[in-house]
């Protein structure tokens, strides 16, 4: 990056947020103002992202102690007139642009504003109206278009370099009807998102008489469904003495857990500085946990779906698409909400009210034993849940980070919402999807989520061990062939750090601090328990795989670098290849006894079902981080019994 001196005139922010706190409304305004003033970011420009430039690990302690004051924003913006993108670092402390880097050939993420502007433009376009009327659709107010991003390999030669999008066309049966119930199959606008013009309207039906829209029941609102609602009794959660956690600023403390809640436009919820109070000591577990990318390839090569590979984080941003939560529906019990601040493409702040939910839940039995003398001893498990919900056009992702009394961390994702569907001809059969309604099928697809786990188990220097179960071969010492041993192998280099799930050995990974011993004399560690993992099942030469090589392994391990954040590259929009993890790990750097970052790939291999239609019951996937020798014994022995009648 190039540096430049700032100019005075705009007051530096005088507030004292924690160095990891997200940018405020005022700070986002200040950033946009400084860039307009100092870099000529004018009316033809758009802001793709404005976020806190998080301090690196080395500088953080001095900033936290107040010995240093530095507050910076990281910005990506582009000029729609010439398509050129720039990355800026803006100092809020000195009200100046401190770095301004040209990004030739890069296409920043698509903004929510562009999505809306594109829909408006298309619905007002006579070519689309004509194509729809040939299909008997004349009420444009019931039409919805939904623009998607391209991969470079699928862009026609004539559109190289264009900020290109392609769109589906949907329509509602009624004003309140579900637009994603009715796909206008075979009709796809191709759009220049910079000039916001329709470049061409692909119509694979052309002049032939369309088969007509099938009679689909794709509704979910009670007033529109053909079945009466069932009767259910109320179920209420009561916490008469209030919640068991405290929130000071964005620092959350609950039982022995302590952490800090962050948020940005791309990753959405970010958890910082996770630690567990063990006796008198606050012990570090992780420095930062977040989702760094989400890759959703649709596995249907038909004209309606072959371009449909979504990078929901890199192309769109989970933070931008976070939705407000509703008390009693999204979260049950005594709820504390945090708002989030993002921005629109003009650089104006936008507040998402109730974006993050914090609450406690009962989680069944924590531990139990019945002794014939001492009787039954049982403890209820309680967990602290930090969650946020994302709506990506038709689909919903609900993300839950759960903290348990025994030191476990569970990361759960629920996928719900409306599946993408399209129609097929009379007498046809869907080959790459499941029949879900009349002449309607939902293509098979996969949701790969890349969790970025910057673990700091008892300090920064950790080693990742692959841990595998090995059955003994029957012999003199073991005549019945019963022996089972566990083999732990340290991963020394990034090449070794590329790991795949292996059912045959029950492979898992332990993040170990070789420099610290527990009371038993063994190393302290946390185990990544790999659930929700599945193989890509994708040809290595396919564009979808080339853009997301990260999905080729269950786990990647890298040494921590401040600027290595995006596993498929910083700009997956219109990308040709994965410029993240495969590029970094090609250096094959050492990863032993150093500050390691784990990239865990999990998700849902979605073989669509009739039961997922018209709205999908949440499909659930998760993984766990469990203490392994981090404690000397069950750390939840001190959990008290519940009050009489288990009423507490
Ligand atoms: Cu799905």
Coordinates of C-alpha atoms and ligand atoms in Angstrom, one line a residue:
X1 CA 0.0 0.0 0.0
X2 CA 1.1 3.5 -0.6
X3 CA 1.0 6.1 2.2
X4 CA 0.0 9.7 2.1
X5 CA -0.1 12.4 4.7
X6 CA -3.6 13.3 5.9
X7 CA -5.1 16.7 5.9
X8 CA -6.7 18.4 8.9
X9 CA -10.2 19.6 9.1
X10 CA -12.3 16.6 10.2
X11 CA -12.3 16.0 13.9
X12 CA -10.8 12.7 15.0
X13 CA -13.1 10.5 17.0
X14 CA -12.8 11.3 20.6
X15 CA -14.7 8.2 21.9
X16 CA -12.8 5.4 23.5
X17 CA -14.1 2.2 22.1
X18 CA -12.3 -1.1 22.8
X19 CA -9.8 -1.7 20.0
X20 CA -11.8 -4.6 18.7
X21 CA -15.2 -2.9 18.8
X22 CA -16.9 -2.6 15.4
X23 CA -17.1 0.8 13.7
X24 CA -19.8 3.0 15.0
X25 CA -22.4 5.0 13.0
X26 CA -20.2 8.1 13.5
X27 CA -17.0 6.4 12.5
X28 CA -18.5 5.1 9.2
X29 CA -19.7 8.6 8.4
X30 CA -16.3 9.9 9.2
X31 CA -14.6 7.4 6.9
X32 CA -16.8 8.1 4.0
X33 CA -16.3 11.9 4.5
X34 CA -12.5 11.6 4.6
X35 CA -12.4 9.5 1.4
X36 CA -14.7 11.9 -0.4
X37 CA -12.6 14.8 0.7
X38 CA -9.1 13.4 0.2
X39 CA -9.5 10.9 -2.6
X40 CA -12.2 12.3 -4.8
X41 CA -14.6 9.5 -4.0
X42 CA -17.5 11.1 -5.8
X43 CA -21.0 10.5 -7.0
X44 CA -20.0 7.8 -9.5
X45 CA -18.3 5.8 -6.7
X46 CA -19.7 3.0 -4.5
X47 CA -18.5 1.6 -1.2
X48 CA -18.2 -2.2 -1.2
X49 CA -17.0 -2.5 2.4
X50 CA -16.2 -0.3 5.3
X51 CA -15.0 -2.1 8.4
X52 CA -12.8 -1.8 11.4
X53 CA -9.2 -2.6 10.6
X54 CA -8.6 -4.9 13.5
X55 CA -5.4 -4.5 15.3
X56 CA -2.9 -7.3 14.9
X57 CA -2.0 -9.5 17.8
X58 CA 1.3 -7.8 18.5
X59 CA -0.2 -4.3 18.8
X60 CA -3.3 -5.3 20.7
X61 CA -2.1 -5.3 24.3
X62 CA -0.7 -1.8 24.1
X63 CA -3.9 -0.5 22.5
X64 CA -6.0 -2.3 25.2
X65 CA -3.9 -0.8 27.9
X66 CA -4.4 2.7 26.4
X67 CA -0.6 3.2 25.9
X68 CA -1.4 3.6 22.2
X69 CA -4.3 5.1 20.5
X70 CA -5.0 3.9 17.0
X71 CA -8.4 3.4 15.3
X72 CA -8.4 2.5 11.6
X73 CA -10.9 1.5 9.0
X74 CA -10.4 -0.7 6.0
X75 CA -12.4 0.3 2.9
X76 CA -12.9 -1.1 -0.6
X77 CA -14.6 1.2 -3.0
X78 CA -14.8 1.5 -6.8
X79 CA -15.7 4.0 -9.5
X80 CA -18.6 2.7 -11.5
X81 CA -17.6 4.8 -14.4
X82 CA -14.4 3.0 -15.1
X83 CA -14.8 -0.1 -12.9
X84 CA -11.6 0.6 -11.1
X85 CA -11.5 -0.6 -7.4
X86 CA -9.3 0.8 -4.6
X87 CA -8.5 -0.3 -1.1
X88 CA -8.0 2.3 1.6
X89 CA -6.9 2.4 5.1
X90 CA -8.4 5.4 6.9
X91 CA -7.1 6.6 10.2
X92 CA -9.9 7.7 12.4
X93 CA -7.4 8.9 15.0
X94 CA -5.7 11.4 12.6
X95 CA -8.7 11.8 10.2
X96 CA -6.5 10.8 7.2
X97 CA -6.2 8.3 4.4
X98 CA -3.0 6.4 5.3
X99 CA -3.1 3.9 2.4
X100 CA -4.7 4.0 -1.0
X101 CA -4.1 1.0 -3.2
X102 CA -5.3 0.4 -6.7
X103 CA -6.8 -3.1 -7.3
X104 CA -6.6 -3.6 -11.1
X105 CA -8.9 -6.2 -12.5
X106 CA -10.6 -6.9 -9.2
X107 CA -14.4 -6.8 -8.7
X108 CA -15.4 -6.1 -5.1
X109 CA -18.4 -7.8 -3.5
X110 CA -21.9 -7.0 -4.9
X111 CA -23.8 -4.6 -2.7
X112 CA -27.4 -4.9 -1.4
X113 CA -28.1 -1.6 -3.2
X114 CA -27.1 -3.1 -6.6
X115 CA -29.3 -6.1 -5.9
X116 CA -32.3 -3.7 -5.5
X117 CA -31.4 -1.4 -8.3
X118 CA -31.0 -4.3 -10.6
X119 CA -34.4 -5.7 -9.7
X120 CA -36.0 -2.2 -10.3
X121 CA -34.2 -1.8 -13.6
X122 CA -35.2 -5.2 -14.9
X123 CA -38.8 -5.0 -13.8
X124 CA -39.2 -1.7 -15.7
X125 CA -37.5 -3.1 -18.8
X126 CA -39.7 -3.7 -21.9
X127 CA -37.7 -6.7 -23.0
X128 CA -38.4 -8.5 -19.8
X129 CA -42.1 -7.5 -19.9
X130 CA -42.3 -8.9 -23.5
X131 CA -40.7 -12.2 -22.5
X132 CA -43.0 -12.5 -19.5
X133 CA -46.1 -11.6 -21.4
X134 CA -45.3 -14.4 -23.9
X135 CA -45.6 -16.7 -20.9
X136 CA -48.9 -15.1 -19.8
X137 CA -47.3 -13.0 -17.0
X138 CA -48.4 -9.4 -17.3
X139 CA -48.5 -8.0 -13.7
X140 CA -44.9 -6.9 -13.2
X141 CA -45.6 -5.9 -9.6
X142 CA -45.7 -9.6 -8.8
X143 CA -42.4 -10.2 -10.5
X144 CA -39.1 -10.5 -8.6
X145 CA -35.7 -10.7 -10.1
X146 CA -32.7 -12.0 -8.2
X147 CA -29.2 -11.2 -9.5
X148 CA -26.3 -13.7 -8.9
X149 CA -22.6 -13.3 -9.4
X150 CA -20.5 -15.0 -12.1
X151 CA -17.4 -17.0 -12.0
X152 CA -14.8 -15.8 -14.5
X153 CA -14.7 -19.0 -16.6
X154 CA -18.4 -18.7 -17.3
X155 CA -18.3 -15.1 -18.5
X156 CA -18.8 -14.9 -22.3
X157 CA -15.7 -13.4 -24.1
X158 CA -17.6 -10.3 -25.1
X159 CA -18.3 -9.4 -21.5
X160 CA -14.7 -9.8 -20.1
X161 CA -13.9 -7.1 -17.6
X162 CA -17.6 -6.2 -17.1
X163 CA -19.1 -6.2 -13.5
X164 CA -21.4 -8.9 -14.8
X165 CA -24.4 -10.4 -13.1
X166 CA -27.0 -12.9 -14.2
X167 CA -30.5 -13.1 -12.8
X168 CA -33.4 -15.4 -12.2
X169 CA -37.0 -14.2 -12.7
X170 CA -39.6 -15.2 -10.2
X171 CA -43.2 -14.3 -9.7
X172 CA -45.8 -14.3 -6.9
X173 CA -49.2 -15.9 -7.3
X174 CA -50.7 -13.1 -5.1
X175 CA -49.4 -10.0 -3.4
X176 CA -48.4 -11.9 -0.3
X177 CA -47.4 -15.0 -2.2
X178 CA -44.0 -16.6 -2.2
X179 CA -42.0 -15.4 -5.2
X180 CA -39.6 -18.3 -4.9
X181 CA -42.6 -20.6 -5.5
X182 CA -42.7 -19.8 -9.2
X183 CA -39.5 -19.8 -11.3
X184 CA -39.8 -18.4 -14.7
X185 CA -37.7 -21.2 -16.2
X186 CA -35.5 -20.5 -19.2
X187 CA -35.5 -16.7 -18.7
X188 CA -32.2 -15.1 -17.5
X189 CA -31.2 -11.4 -17.8
X190 CA -27.5 -10.7 -18.0
X191 CA -26.6 -7.4 -16.5
X192 CA -23.8 -4.9 -16.3
X193 CA -24.0 -3.8 -12.7
X194 CA -21.8 -0.7 -13.2
X195 CA -23.9 0.9 -16.0
X196 CA -26.9 -1.0 -14.6
X197 CA -28.0 -2.0 -18.0
X198 CA -29.5 -5.2 -19.4
X199 CA -26.9 -6.6 -21.8
X200 CA -29.0 -9.5 -23.0
X201 CA -32.1 -11.5 -22.1
X202 CA -31.4 -15.2 -22.4
X203 CA -34.7 -16.9 -23.3
X204 CA -34.2 -20.6 -23.9
X205 CA -37.9 -20.9 -24.7
X206 CA -37.6 -18.2 -27.4
X207 CA -40.5 -18.1 -29.8
X208 CA -41.8 -21.5 -29.0
X209 CA -45.0 -21.6 -27.0
X210 CA -44.0 -22.1 -23.4
X211 CA -45.4 -25.1 -21.6
X212 CA -47.1 -22.8 -19.1
X213 CA -46.5 -22.5 -15.4
X214 CA -47.3 -25.7 -13.4
X215 CA -49.9 -25.5 -10.6
X216 CA -47.5 -25.4 -7.7
X217 CA -48.3 -25.0 -4.0
X218 CA -45.3 -23.1 -2.9
X219 CA -46.9 -21.0 -0.1
X220 CA -46.1 -21.0 3.6
X221 CA -48.1 -18.1 5.1
X222 CA -51.0 -19.5 7.2
X223 CA -53.5 -17.6 5.1
X224 CA -52.2 -19.2 1.9
X225 CA -51.6 -22.8 2.8
X226 CA -54.3 -25.5 2.2
X227 CA -54.1 -27.0 5.7
X228 CA -55.5 -25.8 9.0
X229 CA -52.9 -25.0 11.7
X230 CA -52.5 -27.6 14.4
X231 CA -53.2 -26.9 18.1
X232 CA -50.2 -26.6 20.5
X233 CA -50.0 -25.7 24.2
X234 CA -47.9 -22.7 25.2
X235 CA -44.3 -23.4 26.4
X236 CA -42.6 -20.6 28.3
X237 CA -39.1 -20.1 29.6
X238 CA -38.9 -18.2 32.8
X239 CA -35.8 -16.7 34.4
X240 CA -37.3 -15.0 37.4
X241 CA -34.0 -13.7 38.8
X242 CA -32.7 -12.5 35.4
X243 CA -29.9 -13.7 33.2
X244 CA -26.6 -15.3 34.4
X245 CA -24.3 -13.3 32.1
X246 CA -23.0 -9.8 32.2
X247 CA -22.2 -7.6 29.3
X248 CA -19.7 -4.7 29.8
X249 CA -19.5 -2.9 26.5
X250 CA -19.1 -5.8 24.2
X251 CA -17.3 -8.0 26.7
X252 CA -19.4 -10.9 27.8
X253 CA -18.9 -13.0 30.9
X254 CA -20.9 -16.1 31.8
X255 CA -20.0 -18.6 34.4
X256 CA -16.4 -19.3 33.7
X257 CA -16.4 -18.1 30.1
X258 CA -15.3 -14.7 28.9
X259 CA -15.3 -13.3 25.4
X260 CA -15.8 -10.3 23.3
X261 CA -18.5 -9.9 20.6
X262 CA -17.5 -8.3 17.3
X263 CA -19.3 -7.9 14.0
X264 CA -18.4 -6.9 10.5
X265 CA -20.1 -6.6 7.1
X266 CA -18.5 -9.7 5.7
X267 CA -18.2 -12.3 8.4
X268 CA -21.1 -11.1 10.4
X269 CA -20.6 -12.2 14.0
X270 CA -17.0 -12.5 15.2
X271 CA -16.0 -13.8 18.6
X272 CA -12.7 -12.4 20.1
X273 CA -10.5 -13.3 23.0
X274 CA -12.3 -16.4 24.2
X275 CA -11.1 -17.5 27.6
X276 CA -12.1 -19.8 30.5
X277 CA -11.7 -18.9 34.2
X278 CA -10.1 -21.9 35.8
X279 CA -9.6 -21.4 39.5
X280 CA -8.1 -17.9 39.8
X281 CA -6.6 -18.0 36.3
X282 CA -8.2 -16.7 33.1
X283 CA -6.9 -19.1 30.4
X284 CA -7.0 -18.3 26.7
X285 CA -8.8 -20.7 24.4
X286 CA -9.0 -18.8 21.1
X287 CA -8.2 -15.4 19.8
X288 CA -10.8 -15.1 17.1
X289 CA -13.6 -17.3 15.7
X290 CA -15.7 -16.5 12.6
X291 CA -17.0 -17.8 9.3
X292 CA -14.6 -16.7 6.5
X293 CA -16.3 -18.1 3.5
X294 CA -19.4 -20.0 2.4
X295 CA -19.4 -21.8 -1.0
X296 CA -22.6 -23.1 -2.4
X297 CA -22.2 -24.9 -5.8
X298 CA -25.4 -26.1 -7.4
X299 CA -24.8 -29.4 -9.1
X300 CA -27.0 -29.0 -12.1
X301 CA -25.4 -28.2 -15.5
X302 CA -28.7 -27.1 -17.1
X303 CA -29.0 -23.6 -18.5
X304 CA -31.0 -22.5 -15.5
X305 CA -28.4 -23.5 -12.9
X306 CA -24.9 -24.0 -14.4
X307 CA -23.8 -20.5 -13.2
X308 CA -25.3 -21.0 -9.7
X309 CA -22.2 -21.1 -7.4
X310 CA -22.6 -18.7 -4.5
X311 CA -19.9 -17.3 -2.3
X312 CA -22.2 -15.8 0.3
X313 CA -19.5 -14.3 2.3
X314 CA -17.1 -13.0 -0.3
X315 CA -19.6 -12.0 -2.9
X316 CA -22.3 -10.6 -0.6
X317 CA -21.3 -10.5 3.1
X318 CA -23.1 -12.2 6.0
X319 CA -23.1 -8.9 8.0
X320 CA -24.8 -7.0 5.2
X321 CA -27.5 -9.8 5.0
X322 CA -28.0 -10.1 8.8
X323 CA -31.7 -9.7 9.7
X324 CA -33.3 -8.3 12.9
X325 CA -34.4 -10.9 15.4
X326 CA -37.8 -11.0 17.0
X327 CA -38.3 -11.6 20.7
X328 CA -40.0 -15.0 21.5
X329 CA -39.8 -16.3 18.0
X330 CA -36.1 -16.4 17.0
X331 CA -34.8 -16.7 20.6
X332 CA -36.8 -17.9 23.6
X333 CA -36.3 -16.7 27.2
X334 CA -34.5 -13.7 28.7
X335 CA -32.9 -12.2 25.7
X336 CA -30.2 -9.5 25.3
X337 CA -29.8 -8.1 21.8
X338 CA -27.0 -6.2 20.2
X339 CA -27.5 -4.0 17.2
X340 CA -25.1 -4.1 14.3
X341 CA -23.9 -1.3 12.1
X342 CA -23.2 -1.8 8.5
X343 CA -23.4 0.6 5.6
X344 CA -25.0 1.1 2.2
X345 CA -23.1 1.5 -1.1
X346 CA -23.1 5.3 -0.6
X347 CA -21.1 4.9 2.6
X348 CA -24.0 5.8 4.8
X349 CA -24.4 3.8 8.0
X350 CA -27.3 1.3 8.4
X351 CA -28.3 0.0 11.8
X352 CA -29.5 -3.6 12.0
X353 CA -31.6 -3.6 15.2
X354 CA -31.4 -6.7 17.3
X355 CA -28.8 -8.3 15.0
X356 CA -27.1 -10.5 17.6
X357 CA -29.0 -12.5 20.3
X358 CA -27.4 -13.5 23.6
X359 CA -29.3 -15.9 25.9
X360 CA -29.0 -18.9 28.1
X361 CA -30.7 -22.2 27.4
X362 CA -31.3 -25.4 29.3
X363 CA -29.5 -28.2 27.5
X364 CA -30.7 -31.4 29.1
X365 CA -28.6 -33.4 31.5
X366 CA -25.0 -32.4 32.0
X367 CA -24.0 -35.4 34.1
X368 CA -25.7 -38.0 36.2
X369 CA -25.1 -41.1 38.3
X370 CA -27.4 -43.3 40.4
X371 CA -25.7 -45.0 43.3
X372 CA -27.6 -47.6 45.3
X373 CA -26.4 -46.0 48.5
X374 CA -26.0 -42.3 47.7
X375 CA -29.0 -42.2 45.4
X376 CA -29.3 -40.2 42.2
X377 CA -27.1 -37.2 41.5
X378 CA -27.9 -35.2 38.5
X379 CA -26.9 -31.8 37.0
X380 CA -28.7 -29.9 34.4
X381 CA -26.6 -28.5 31.6
X382 CA -26.9 -24.8 30.8
X383 CA -25.4 -23.2 27.7
X384 CA -24.9 -19.6 26.6
X385 CA -25.9 -19.0 23.0
X386 CA -24.7 -16.2 20.8
X387 CA -26.5 -16.2 17.5
X388 CA -27.4 -14.2 14.4
X389 CA -29.6 -14.9 11.4
X390 CA -28.8 -14.3 7.7
X391 CA -31.2 -14.1 4.8
X392 CA -29.6 -14.6 1.5
X393 CA -32.5 -13.9 -0.9
X394 CA -34.4 -17.2 -0.8
X395 CA -32.3 -18.9 1.8
X396 CA -31.7 -18.5 5.6
X397 CA -28.7 -19.4 7.6
X398 CA -29.0 -19.3 11.4
X399 CA -25.7 -19.4 13.2
X400 CA -25.3 -20.4 16.9
X401 CA -22.1 -20.3 18.9
X402 CA -22.8 -22.2 22.1
X403 CA -20.7 -22.2 25.3
X404 CA -21.1 -25.0 27.8
X405 CA -20.2 -25.4 31.5
X406 CA -17.8 -28.2 30.8
X407 CA -15.6 -26.1 28.5
X408 CA -17.2 -27.3 25.2
X409 CA -17.9 -24.9 22.4
X410 CA -20.4 -25.9 19.8
X411 CA -20.9 -24.1 16.5
X412 CA -24.2 -24.9 14.9
X413 CA -25.7 -23.7 11.6
X414 CA -29.3 -24.2 10.6
X415 CA -30.2 -23.9 6.9
X416 CA -33.8 -23.0 6.2
X417 CA -35.8 -20.8 3.8
X418 CA -36.9 -21.6 0.3
X419 CA -34.9 -23.9 -2.0
X420 CA -34.2 -22.8 -5.6
X421 CA -36.4 -24.7 -8.0
X422 CA -37.2 -24.7 -11.7
X423 CA -39.7 -26.4 -13.9
X424 CA -39.2 -29.2 -16.5
X425 CA -41.2 -30.1 -19.5
X426 CA -44.2 -32.4 -19.6
X427 CA -43.1 -36.1 -19.5
X428 CA -39.6 -34.9 -18.4
X429 CA -37.7 -36.1 -15.3
X430 CA -35.2 -34.1 -13.2
X431 CA -31.8 -35.6 -13.5
X432 CA -29.9 -33.4 -11.1
X433 CA -32.5 -32.7 -8.4
X434 CA -35.5 -34.0 -6.6
X435 CA -39.1 -33.7 -7.7
X436 CA -40.8 -31.4 -5.1
X437 CA -44.0 -30.3 -6.8
X438 CA -45.8 -30.5 -10.2
X439 CA -43.1 -30.4 -12.9
X440 CA -40.9 -28.7 -10.3
X441 CA -37.6 -29.9 -9.0
X442 CA -35.0 -28.6 -6.5
X443 CA -31.4 -29.0 -7.8
X444 CA -28.9 -30.8 -5.6
X445 CA -26.3 -28.5 -4.1
X446 CA -23.8 -28.2 -1.3
X447 CA -23.3 -25.7 1.4
X448 CA -19.6 -25.5 2.4
X449 CA -18.8 -23.2 5.3
X450 CA -15.3 -22.3 6.2
X451 CA -14.9 -21.5 9.8
X452 CA -11.7 -19.6 10.6
X453 CA -10.5 -20.7 14.0
X454 CA -7.6 -18.6 15.4
X455 CA -6.9 -20.8 18.4
X456 CA -4.7 -19.6 21.3
X457 CA -4.8 -22.6 23.7
X458 CA -3.0 -21.3 26.9
X459 CA -1.1 -18.8 24.7
X460 CA -0.3 -18.2 21.2
X461 CA 2.2 -21.0 20.4
X462 CA 0.2 -24.1 19.6
X463 CA 0.7 -27.3 17.5
X464 CA -2.1 -29.2 15.7
X465 CA -1.9 -32.9 16.1
X466 CA -3.9 -35.4 14.0
X467 CA -5.3 -38.0 16.4
X468 CA -6.3 -41.4 15.1
X469 CA -7.5 -44.6 16.6
X470 CA -5.5 -47.7 15.7
X471 CA -6.8 -51.2 16.3
X472 CA -4.3 -53.8 17.4
X473 CA -3.5 -56.9 15.4
X474 CA -4.1 -60.1 17.5
X475 CA -0.8 -61.4 18.8
X476 CA 1.0 -62.7 21.8
X477 CA 0.3 -59.6 23.9
X478 CA -3.3 -59.4 22.7
X479 CA -4.6 -62.8 21.8
X480 CA -8.1 -61.5 21.3
X481 CA -7.2 -58.6 19.1
X482 CA -8.9 -56.2 21.4
X483 CA -6.4 -53.4 21.8
X484 CA -7.1 -50.0 20.6
X485 CA -4.4 -47.3 20.8
X486 CA -4.5 -43.7 19.8
X487 CA -1.8 -42.2 17.6
X488 CA -1.2 -38.5 17.8
X489 CA 1.0 -37.0 15.1
X490 CA 2.0 -33.4 15.0
X491 CA 1.4 -31.5 11.8
X492 CA 4.7 -29.7 11.0
X493 CA 4.1 -28.0 7.7
X494 CA 1.2 -26.4 5.8
X495 CA 1.3 -29.4 3.4
X496 CA 0.8 -31.7 6.3
X497 CA -1.9 -29.4 7.6
X498 CA -4.2 -30.2 4.7
X499 CA -6.3 -32.9 6.3
X500 CA -9.3 -34.9 5.3
X501 CA -11.9 -36.6 7.4
X502 CA -11.3 -40.4 7.9
X503 CA -14.1 -42.4 9.3
X504 CA -11.9 -45.5 9.3
X505 CA -9.6 -44.0 12.0
X506 CA -12.1 -41.6 13.6
X507 CA -9.6 -38.9 12.7
X508 CA -9.8 -35.7 14.7
X509 CA -7.5 -32.8 15.4
X510 CA -6.1 -31.5 18.7
X511 CA -4.8 -28.0 19.1
X512 CA -2.2 -28.5 21.7
X513 CA 0.1 -26.2 23.7
X514 CA 3.3 -28.2 24.0
X515 CA 4.7 -25.6 26.4
X516 CA 2.1 -26.0 29.1
X517 CA 1.3 -29.0 31.2
X518 CA -1.9 -29.8 33.1
X519 CA -1.9 -31.3 36.6
X520 CA -1.5 -34.8 35.1
X521 CA 1.7 -33.7 33.4
X522 CA 0.3 -33.9 29.8
X523 CA -0.1 -31.1 27.3
X524 CA -3.2 -28.9 27.4
X525 CA -5.3 -28.8 24.3
X526 CA -8.6 -28.4 22.6
X527 CA -10.0 -31.0 20.2
X528 CA -11.7 -30.1 17.0
X529 CA -14.4 -32.8 16.6
X530 CA -15.1 -33.0 12.9
X531 CA -18.8 -33.4 12.2
X532 CA -20.7 -32.0 9.2
X533 CA -17.7 -32.8 6.9
X534 CA -18.2 -34.1 3.4
X535 CA -16.1 -34.4 0.3
X536 CA -16.5 -32.0 -2.6
X537 CA -17.5 -34.7 -5.2
X538 CA -16.5 -32.2 -7.8
X539 CA -14.2 -32.5 -10.8
X540 CA -10.9 -30.8 -9.9
X541 CA -10.9 -29.1 -13.3
X542 CA -14.4 -27.6 -12.9
X543 CA -14.6 -23.8 -12.5
X544 CA -16.5 -24.2 -9.3
X545 CA -13.7 -26.2 -7.7
X546 CA -10.9 -24.0 -9.2
X547 CA -12.5 -21.0 -7.5
X548 CA -12.8 -22.8 -4.1
X549 CA -10.0 -25.3 -3.7
X550 CA -10.6 -24.9 0.0
X551 CA -13.4 -27.4 -0.2
X552 CA -11.0 -30.0 -1.3
X553 CA -9.9 -30.6 2.4
X554 CA -11.7 -30.8 5.7
X555 CA -9.0 -28.9 7.5
X556 CA -6.3 -26.5 6.6
X557 CA -3.7 -25.1 9.1
X558 CA -1.7 -22.0 8.5
X559 CA 0.6 -19.8 10.6
X560 CA -1.3 -16.7 11.7
X561 CA -0.8 -13.7 9.3
X562 CA -2.8 -10.6 9.9
X563 CA -3.7 -10.2 6.2
X564 CA -4.7 -13.9 5.5
X565 CA -8.4 -13.7 6.1
X566 CA -10.3 -15.0 3.0
X567 CA -9.8 -18.7 2.1
X568 CA -11.1 -18.2 -1.5
X569 CA -9.3 -14.9 -2.0
X570 CA -10.4 -11.3 -1.1
X571 CA -12.6 -11.0 -4.2
X572 CA -14.4 -14.1 -5.2
X573 CA -16.9 -12.1 -7.3
X574 CA -16.0 -13.0 -10.9
X575 CA -13.0 -14.9 -9.7
X576 CA -11.2 -17.4 -11.8
X577 CA -9.3 -19.3 -9.2
X578 CA -8.9 -19.6 -5.4
X579 CA -6.3 -17.0 -4.4
X580 CA -6.6 -17.7 -0.7
X581 CA -5.6 -20.9 1.1
X582 CA -4.0 -22.7 -1.9
X583 CA -1.8 -19.7 -2.6
X584 CA -0.7 -19.1 1.0
X585 CA -0.1 -22.8 1.7
X586 CA 2.0 -23.2 -1.4
X587 CA 4.8 -21.6 0.7
X588 CA 4.6 -24.7 2.9
X589 CA 5.4 -22.7 6.0
X590 CA 6.1 -24.4 9.3
X591 CA 3.1 -24.7 11.6
X592 CA 4.7 -26.3 14.6
X593 CA 4.7 -24.6 18.0
X594 CA 3.6 -21.3 16.5
X595 CA 0.5 -19.2 16.3
X596 CA -1.8 -21.4 14.2
X597 CA -5.1 -20.7 12.4
X598 CA -7.4 -23.6 11.6
X599 CA -9.7 -23.4 8.6
X600 CA -12.5 -26.0 9.1
X601 CA -14.7 -26.9 6.2
X602 CA -18.1 -28.2 7.1
X603 CA -21.7 -27.8 6.1
X604 CA -24.6 -29.6 4.4
X605 CA -24.5 -31.9 1.4
X606 CA -28.0 -31.0 0.3
X607 CA -29.7 -33.8 -1.5
X608 CA -33.0 -32.0 -1.7
X609 CA -36.2 -33.7 -0.4
X610 CA -39.9 -33.2 -1.0
X611 CA -40.2 -32.4 2.7
X612 CA -37.9 -29.4 2.1
X613 CA -40.7 -27.8 0.1
X614 CA -42.2 -25.2 0.1
X615 CA -40.3 -24.0 3.1
X616 CA -37.4 -26.0 4.4
X617 CA -37.5 -27.3 8.0
X618 CA -34.1 -26.3 9.4
X619 CA -31.4 -28.7 8.3
X620 CA -28.8 -28.7 11.1
X621 CA -25.0 -29.1 11.0
X622 CA -22.4 -28.4 13.6
X623 CA -18.9 -29.0 14.9
X624 CA -17.4 -28.9 18.4
X625 CA -14.3 -27.7 20.1
X626 CA -13.9 -29.8 23.2
X627 CA -11.2 -29.4 25.9
X628 CA -8.8 -32.3 25.8
X629 CA -6.4 -32.2 28.7
X630 CA -7.1 -28.5 29.1
X631 CA -8.5 -29.4 32.5
X632 CA -7.3 -32.1 34.9
X633 CA -10.8 -33.5 35.4
X634 CA -14.4 -32.8 34.6
X635 CA -14.5 -29.0 35.0
X636 CA -18.2 -29.1 35.7
X637 CA -18.1 -30.9 39.0
X638 CA -18.8 -27.6 40.7
X639 CA -22.2 -27.1 38.9
X640 CA -24.8 -27.0 41.7
X641 CA -27.8 -29.2 41.7
X642 CA -31.0 -27.6 40.5
X643 CA -33.5 -26.3 43.2
X644 CA -36.2 -28.6 44.4
X645 CA -38.6 -29.7 41.6
X646 CA -35.9 -28.7 39.2
X647 CA -37.6 -25.3 39.0
X648 CA -34.5 -23.1 38.5
Ligands
LIG1 CU1 -29.6 -26.3 0.7

